[in-house]
Amino acid sequence: MGGRRLWVKRDDCTGAVGSGNKLRKLEFIAAEAIAAGCNTLISCGGVQSNHCRTTAWVGARLGLRVHLLLRLDGDAKIDDTPDGNLLLSQLLGARVECLSANDYQAQMPALMQQRAEEYASRGHRARIIPTGASDATGVWGYIQACSELARDFRKLAIAPRHLVVAAGSGGTLAGLSAGVALTGLQLRIWGVNVCNDRPWFEKKVRADLEAWARRYRQPAALAEGSVHIIEGYAAPGYARCTPAVWKTIRHAATSAGLVLDPVYTGKAFHALLQELDSGRFERNDDIVFLHTGGLFSLFPQRAQLAAHPLS
Ligand SMILES: *Cc1c(COP(=O)(O)O)cnc(C)c1O
């Protein structure tokens, strides 16, 4: 693309049912939960949460009960014919509880604690997983991914200087930030926020890294983080796309077989193309786009996709 080579790290193929970045974090969280004697996972997210669907899959694979608290956005009702991630979470056997956006806002995360206590009173032991599996333990997922990236780069004999990824709850950025420092990769991490703003992400990434460094006795310097947030692509709001993003989604699919989603990867990839045009990245660099999954959120938005044909 204009003299630069674009590489895609296919974390949409991490091994679960059409999984994505959440599996990398849940790999460590589930292991820790099992080691601690837990038989139940409790988590929360939007009604089409990729993280919640992945948690449901992990539970089904490992024999853990899964209880999900989901936020219905706007005036959406829980429908009789669930779609996308919600359909899969139910199919995978998760217990699903839906709340209005207001109730969710007011009651989370305390409600997860309450549910954990209810399970405990019935003799179960639950591990609470925060939004997006972004916690001290989840950070390990993208530290490990950095070792994998270093191997990929050696094998391909490339030395990319930039990596672009969508940012939602910040845990992927936190792991990448610690991971590049630990592996010595000369890779600048760019997060495209799909919600909140730059100060929110800088604070969240630092908080996740501090929790990780404390918990696992890692150097405090690593907790400072070194991520760069590219703002300006979240509009018109979480899980909603501009016509330009729909166009990018169609273009990536038809020209490269790269299927992106409207909540995360479509926006991040669109940002990458725009920023390439405006000269944010140095010329002639190899650039990595981290594809974080999200396929199933495309289907519930089929009407919007149909409304934005290529030509
Ligand atoms: C959750 C998610 C992200 C964002 O990752 P965070 O670690 O929450 O910042 C990006 N892409 C997809 C498809 C996701 O599901």
GROMACS .gro file of C-alpha atoms and ligand atoms in nm:
model
  326
    1MET     CA    1   0.000   0.000   0.000
    2GLY     CA    2   0.179   0.313  -0.128
    3GLY     CA    3   0.518   0.149  -0.079
    4ARG     CA    4   0.440   0.010   0.264
    5ARG     CA    5   0.373  -0.352   0.343
    6LEU     CA    6   0.077  -0.428   0.559
    7TRP     CA    7   0.081  -0.750   0.761
    8VAL     CA    8  -0.218  -0.890   0.946
    9LYS     CA    9  -0.172  -1.090   1.267
   10ARG     CA   10  -0.467  -1.327   1.254
   11ASP     CA   11  -0.591  -1.329   1.611
   12ASP     CA   12  -0.935  -1.381   1.462
   13CYS     CA   13  -0.806  -1.738   1.422
   14THR     CA   14  -0.691  -1.809   1.777
   15GLY     CA   15  -0.866  -2.143   1.789
   16ALA     CA   16  -1.205  -2.106   1.956
   17VAL     CA   17  -1.524  -2.073   1.753
   18GLY     CA   18  -1.424  -1.777   1.534
   19SER     CA   19  -1.252  -1.641   1.837
   20GLY     CA   20  -1.031  -1.338   1.879
   21ASN     CA   21  -0.822  -1.154   2.130
   22LYS     CA   22  -1.029  -1.250   2.436
   23LEU     CA   23  -0.918  -1.612   2.417
   24ARG     CA   24  -0.556  -1.512   2.481
   25LYS     CA   25  -0.652  -1.346   2.809
   26LEU     CA   26  -0.903  -1.612   2.912
   27GLU     CA   27  -0.642  -1.882   2.861
   28PHE     CA   28  -0.459  -1.749   3.168
   29ILE     CA   29  -0.768  -1.647   3.365
   30ALA     CA   30  -0.936  -1.987   3.325
   31ALA     CA   31  -0.618  -2.171   3.426
   32GLU     CA   32  -0.591  -1.958   3.737
   33ALA     CA   33  -0.961  -2.008   3.818
   34ILE     CA   34  -0.931  -2.386   3.789
   35ALA     CA   35  -0.615  -2.387   4.001
   36ALA     CA   36  -0.808  -2.191   4.266
   37GLY     CA   37  -1.084  -2.452   4.267
   38CYS     CA   38  -1.346  -2.248   4.081
   39ASN     CA   39  -1.621  -2.423   3.884
   40THR     CA   40  -1.802  -2.110   3.764
   41LEU     CA   41  -1.711  -1.804   3.558
   42ILE     CA   42  -1.911  -1.482   3.589
   43SER     CA   43  -1.864  -1.198   3.344
   44CYS     CA   44  -2.037  -0.905   3.178
   45GLY     CA   45  -2.048  -0.700   2.858
   46GLY     CA   46  -2.265  -0.569   2.577
   47VAL     CA   47  -2.538  -0.792   2.438
   48GLN     CA   48  -2.314  -0.876   2.139
   49SER     CA   49  -1.998  -0.908   2.347
   50ASN     CA   50  -1.724  -1.114   2.182
   51HIS     CA   51  -1.566  -1.152   2.523
   52CYS     CA   52  -1.882  -1.304   2.675
   53ARG     CA   53  -1.922  -1.546   2.383
   54THR     CA   54  -1.559  -1.652   2.421
   55THR     CA   55  -1.608  -1.699   2.796
   56ALA     CA   56  -1.909  -1.920   2.720
   57TRP     CA   57  -1.694  -2.127   2.484
   58VAL     CA   58  -1.410  -2.159   2.737
   59GLY     CA   59  -1.661  -2.274   2.998
   60ALA     CA   60  -1.809  -2.534   2.764
   61ARG     CA   61  -1.464  -2.667   2.677
   62LEU     CA   62  -1.334  -2.682   3.033
   63GLY     CA   63  -1.650  -2.791   3.213
   64LEU     CA   64  -1.706  -2.463   3.396
   65ARG     CA   65  -2.048  -2.308   3.451
   66VAL     CA   66  -2.076  -1.963   3.289
   67HIS     CA   67  -2.307  -1.681   3.401
   68LEU     CA   68  -2.320  -1.368   3.182
   69LEU     CA   69  -2.469  -1.028   3.264
   70LEU     CA   70  -2.540  -0.847   2.938
   71ARG     CA   71  -2.624  -0.484   2.863
   72LEU     CA   72  -2.910  -0.412   2.624
   73ASP     CA   73  -2.828  -0.090   2.443
   74GLY     CA   74  -3.086   0.177   2.362
   75ASP     CA   75  -3.439   0.044   2.373
   76ALA     CA   76  -3.336  -0.304   2.253
   77LYS     CA   77  -3.533  -0.594   2.398
   78ILE     CA   78  -3.396  -0.941   2.451
   79ASP     CA   79  -3.538  -1.099   2.144
   80ASP     CA   80  -3.695  -1.436   2.078
   81THR     CA   81  -3.453  -1.503   1.799
   82PRO     CA   82  -3.110  -1.413   1.937
   83ASP     CA   83  -2.838  -1.348   1.682
   84GLY     CA   84  -2.461  -1.336   1.657
   85ASN     CA   85  -2.267  -1.364   1.982
   86LEU     CA   86  -2.580  -1.385   2.198
   87LEU     CA   87  -2.703  -1.685   2.001
   88LEU     CA   88  -2.366  -1.856   2.045
   89SER     CA   89  -2.338  -1.778   2.417
   90GLN     CA   90  -2.676  -1.941   2.472
   91LEU     CA   91  -2.596  -2.234   2.243
   92LEU     CA   92  -2.274  -2.291   2.439
   93GLY     CA   93  -2.480  -2.326   2.754
   94ALA     CA   94  -2.409  -2.000   2.934
   95ARG     CA   95  -2.672  -1.868   3.168
   96VAL     CA   96  -2.760  -1.526   3.025
   97GLU     CA   97  -2.912  -1.239   3.221
   98CYS     CA   98  -2.994  -0.917   3.034
   99LEU     CA   99  -3.017  -0.570   3.187
  100SER     CA  100  -3.121  -0.234   3.048
  101ALA     CA  101  -2.829   0.003   2.985
  102ASN     CA  102  -2.931   0.211   3.289
  103ASP     CA  103  -2.956  -0.086   3.525
  104TYR     CA  104  -2.628  -0.221   3.395
  105GLN     CA  105  -2.455   0.111   3.453
  106ALA     CA  106  -2.598   0.140   3.804
  107GLN     CA  107  -2.545  -0.219   3.919
  108MET     CA  108  -2.217  -0.330   3.769
  109PRO     CA  109  -1.975  -0.453   3.891
  110ALA     CA  110  -2.152  -0.505   4.228
  111LEU     CA  111  -2.408  -0.736   4.070
  112MET     CA  112  -2.135  -0.979   3.962
  113GLN     CA  113  -2.018  -0.993   4.323
  114GLN     CA  114  -2.374  -1.060   4.436
  115ARG     CA  115  -2.412  -1.344   4.185
  116ALA     CA  116  -2.079  -1.491   4.299
  117GLU     CA  117  -2.206  -1.494   4.657
  118GLU     CA  118  -2.528  -1.664   4.548
  119TYR     CA  119  -2.325  -1.937   4.376
  120ALA     CA  120  -2.107  -1.968   4.687
  121SER     CA  121  -2.415  -2.017   4.907
  122ARG     CA  122  -2.501  -2.316   4.686
  123GLY     CA  123  -2.155  -2.465   4.724
  124HIS     CA  124  -1.999  -2.334   4.404
  125ARG     CA  125  -1.693  -2.122   4.363
  126ALA     CA  126  -1.701  -1.844   4.104
  127ARG     CA  127  -1.427  -1.638   3.939
  128ILE     CA  128  -1.544  -1.289   3.841
  129ILE     CA  129  -1.398  -1.174   3.510
  130PRO     CA  130  -1.419  -0.799   3.447
  131THR     CA  131  -1.525  -0.645   3.113
  132GLY     CA  132  -1.314  -0.772   2.826
  133ALA     CA  133  -1.114  -1.004   3.055
  134SER     CA  134  -0.892  -0.702   3.117
  135ASP     CA  135  -0.737  -0.760   3.457
  136ALA     CA  136  -0.396  -0.835   3.608
  137THR     CA  137  -0.408  -1.197   3.494
  138GLY     CA  138  -0.542  -1.123   3.146
  139VAL     CA  139  -0.238  -0.903   3.076
  140TRP     CA  140  -0.033  -1.222   3.027
  141GLY     CA  141  -0.229  -1.305   2.712
  142TYR     CA  142  -0.073  -1.031   2.504
  143ILE     CA  143   0.266  -1.062   2.671
  144GLN     CA  144   0.272  -1.413   2.532
  145ALA     CA  145   0.142  -1.283   2.197
  146CYS     CA  146   0.449  -1.057   2.177
  147SER     CA  147   0.684  -1.357   2.197
  148GLU     CA  148   0.481  -1.508   1.918
  149LEU     CA  149   0.506  -1.187   1.713
  150ALA     CA  150   0.884  -1.179   1.767
  151ARG     CA  151   0.901  -1.535   1.627
  152ASP     CA  152   0.675  -1.440   1.334
  153PHE     CA  153   0.899  -1.144   1.250
  154ARG     CA  154   1.217  -1.356   1.265
  155LYS     CA  155   1.064  -1.621   1.043
  156LEU     CA  156   0.952  -1.363   0.787
  157ALA     CA  157   1.274  -1.162   0.821
  158ILE     CA  158   1.084  -0.839   0.877
  159ALA     CA  159   1.115  -0.570   1.143
  160PRO     CA  160   0.784  -0.384   1.159
  161ARG     CA  161   0.794  -0.063   1.357
  162HIS     CA  162   0.420  -0.010   1.405
  163LEU     CA  163   0.128  -0.223   1.520
  164VAL     CA  164  -0.232  -0.099   1.505
  165VAL     CA  165  -0.513  -0.255   1.709
  166ALA     CA  166  -0.868  -0.172   1.819
  167ALA     CA  167  -0.906  -0.076   2.186
  168GLY     CA  168  -1.219  -0.143   2.392
  169SER     CA  169  -1.137  -0.229   2.752
  170GLY     CA  170  -0.762  -0.169   2.725
  171GLY     CA  171  -0.632  -0.513   2.827
  172THR     CA  172  -0.490  -0.595   2.487
  173LEU     CA  173  -0.298  -0.266   2.487
  174ALA     CA  174  -0.174  -0.331   2.841
  175GLY     CA  175  -0.042  -0.676   2.747
  176LEU     CA  176   0.119  -0.551   2.427
  177SER     CA  177   0.282  -0.265   2.613
  178ALA     CA  178   0.444  -0.494   2.872
  179GLY     CA  179   0.514  -0.755   2.603
  180VAL     CA  180   0.717  -0.531   2.373
  181ALA     CA  181   0.922  -0.413   2.671
  182LEU     CA  182   0.989  -0.769   2.791
  183THR     CA  183   1.076  -0.907   2.447
  184GLY     CA  184   1.272  -0.600   2.334
  185LEU     CA  185   1.061  -0.563   2.021
  186GLN     CA  186   1.110  -0.222   1.855
  187LEU     CA  187   0.739  -0.199   1.792
  188ARG     CA  188   0.523   0.104   1.853
  189ILE     CA  189   0.174   0.011   1.969
  190TRP     CA  190  -0.115   0.221   1.836
  191GLY     CA  191  -0.461   0.169   1.985
  192VAL     CA  192  -0.769   0.295   1.801
  193ASN     CA  193  -1.032   0.359   2.067
  194VAL     CA  194  -1.387   0.252   1.978
  195CYS     CA  195  -1.535   0.404   2.295
  196ASN     CA  196  -1.428   0.646   2.570
  197ASP     CA  197  -1.128   0.871   2.494
  198ARG     CA  198  -0.752   0.892   2.508
  199PRO     CA  199  -0.720   0.992   2.879
  200TRP     CA  200  -0.954   0.705   2.975
  201PHE     CA  201  -0.738   0.450   2.793
  202GLU     CA  202  -0.409   0.589   2.922
  203LYS     CA  203  -0.543   0.561   3.275
  204LYS     CA  204  -0.696   0.216   3.223
  205VAL     CA  205  -0.384   0.068   3.063
  206ARG     CA  206  -0.171   0.202   3.348
  207ALA     CA  207  -0.413   0.064   3.608
  208ASP     CA  208  -0.414  -0.283   3.448
  209LEU     CA  209  -0.033  -0.282   3.426
  210GLU     CA  210   0.009  -0.165   3.785
  211ALA     CA  211  -0.224  -0.441   3.906
  212TRP     CA  212  -0.027  -0.693   3.700
  213ALA     CA  213   0.315  -0.569   3.821
  214ARG     CA  214   0.204  -0.578   4.186
  215ARG     CA  215   0.038  -0.915   4.163
  216TYR     CA  216   0.318  -1.090   3.977
  217ARG     CA  217   0.610  -0.891   4.123
  218GLN     CA  218   0.719  -0.741   3.794
  219PRO     CA  219   0.929  -0.425   3.756
  220ALA     CA  220   0.720  -0.117   3.828
  221ALA     CA  221   0.878   0.057   3.527
  222LEU     CA  222   0.684  -0.178   3.299
  223ALA     CA  223   0.363  -0.042   3.447
  224GLU     CA  224   0.422   0.299   3.294
  225GLY     CA  225   0.317   0.169   2.957
  226SER     CA  226   0.399   0.307   2.617
  227VAL     CA  227   0.085   0.293   2.411
  228HIS     CA  228  -0.032   0.559   2.171
  229ILE     CA  229  -0.403   0.618   2.131
  230ILE     CA  230  -0.535   0.728   1.792
  231GLU     CA  231  -0.851   0.921   1.866
  232GLY     CA  232  -1.128   1.030   1.633
  233TYR     CA  233  -1.267   0.703   1.498
  234ALA     CA  234  -1.523   0.608   1.765
  235ALA     CA  235  -1.808   0.811   1.612
  236PRO     CA  236  -2.103   0.790   1.601
  237GLY     CA  237  -2.077   0.567   1.910
  238TYR     CA  238  -2.000   0.219   2.038
  239ALA     CA  239  -2.106  -0.052   1.794
  240ARG     CA  240  -2.220   0.204   1.535
  241CYS     CA  241  -2.037   0.287   1.211
  242THR     CA  242  -2.006   0.580   0.976
  243PRO     CA  243  -2.070   0.512   0.602
  244ALA     CA  244  -1.692   0.542   0.547
  245VAL     CA  245  -1.627   0.252   0.786
  246TRP     CA  246  -1.888   0.035   0.611
  247LYS     CA  247  -1.709   0.115   0.287
  248THR     CA  248  -1.375   0.006   0.434
  249ILE     CA  249  -1.535  -0.317   0.560
  250ARG     CA  250  -1.665  -0.393   0.211
  251HIS     CA  251  -1.340  -0.292   0.045
  252ALA     CA  252  -1.120  -0.509   0.274
  253ALA     CA  253  -1.348  -0.808   0.216
  254THR     CA  254  -1.369  -0.782  -0.162
  255SER     CA  255  -1.007  -0.678  -0.228
  256ALA     CA  256  -0.823  -0.899   0.022
  257GLY     CA  257  -1.067  -1.150   0.172
  258LEU     CA  258  -1.018  -0.971   0.503
  259VAL     CA  259  -1.346  -0.984   0.692
  260LEU     CA  260  -1.375  -0.708   0.953
  261ASP     CA  261  -1.648  -0.628   1.203
  262PRO     CA  262  -1.840  -0.304   1.261
  263VAL     CA  263  -1.761  -0.268   1.634
  264TYR     CA  264  -1.382  -0.303   1.655
  265THR     CA  265  -1.170  -0.418   1.362
  266GLY     CA  266  -1.358  -0.225   1.091
  267LYS     CA  267  -1.302   0.101   1.276
  268ALA     CA  268  -0.939   0.024   1.359
  269PHE     CA  269  -0.858  -0.079   1.003
  270HIS     CA  270  -1.032   0.229   0.870
  271ALA     CA  271  -0.823   0.442   1.108
  272LEU     CA  272  -0.507   0.269   0.986
  273LEU     CA  273  -0.587   0.352   0.622
  274GLN     CA  274  -0.672   0.714   0.703
  275GLU     CA  275  -0.361   0.762   0.913
  276LEU     CA  276  -0.144   0.606   0.641
  277ASP     CA  277  -0.286   0.863   0.401
  278SER     CA  278  -0.222   1.151   0.635
  279GLY     CA  279   0.137   1.042   0.696
  280ARG     CA  280   0.120   0.931   1.059
  281PHE     CA  281   0.349   0.633   0.994
  282GLU     CA  282   0.691   0.671   0.838
  283ARG     CA  283   0.717   0.571   0.474
  284ASN     CA  284   0.837   0.230   0.357
  285ASP     CA  285   0.768   0.070   0.688
  286ASP     CA  286   0.623  -0.269   0.750
  287ILE     CA  287   0.306  -0.219   0.951
  288VAL     CA  288   0.113  -0.483   1.144
  289PHE     CA  289  -0.261  -0.479   1.186
  290LEU     CA  290  -0.371  -0.699   1.474
  291HIS     CA  291  -0.699  -0.861   1.370
  292THR     CA  292  -0.878  -0.919   1.699
  293GLY     CA  293  -1.182  -1.112   1.570
  294GLY     CA  294  -1.542  -1.002   1.613
  295LEU     CA  295  -1.697  -1.173   1.310
  296PHE     CA  296  -2.030  -1.252   1.474
  297SER     CA  297  -2.125  -0.891   1.541
  298LEU     CA  298  -2.149  -0.843   1.165
  299PHE     CA  299  -2.467  -1.050   1.138
  300PRO     CA  300  -2.696  -0.853   1.371
  301GLN     CA  301  -2.597  -0.544   1.168
  302ARG     CA  302  -2.693  -0.697   0.833
  303ALA     CA  303  -2.944  -0.417   0.762
  304GLN     CA  304  -2.678  -0.147   0.798
  305LEU     CA  305  -2.438  -0.345   0.582
  306ALA     CA  306  -2.703  -0.380   0.312
  307ALA     CA  307  -2.764  -0.005   0.328
  308HIS     CA  308  -2.399   0.062   0.238
  309PRO     CA  309  -2.317  -0.107  -0.094
  310LEU     CA  310  -1.971  -0.060  -0.244
  311SER     CA  311  -2.065   0.164  -0.534
  312LIG     C1  312  -1.268  -0.680   2.291
  312LIG     C2  313  -1.227  -0.660   2.150
  312LIG     C3  314  -1.128  -0.564   2.118
  312LIG     C4  315  -1.066  -0.474   2.219
  312LIG     O1  316  -0.978  -0.539   2.308
  312LIG     P1  317  -0.959  -0.482   2.455
  312LIG     O2  318  -0.856  -0.568   2.514
  312LIG     O3  319  -1.092  -0.491   2.523
  312LIG     O4  320  -0.917  -0.338   2.443
  312LIG     C5  321  -1.090  -0.551   1.987
  312LIG     N1  322  -1.148  -0.626   1.890
  312LIG     C6  323  -1.243  -0.717   1.917
  312LIG     C7  324  -1.303  -0.792   1.803
  312LIG     C8  325  -1.285  -0.737   2.048
  312LIG     O5  326  -1.381  -0.827   2.073
   0.00000   0.00000   0.00000
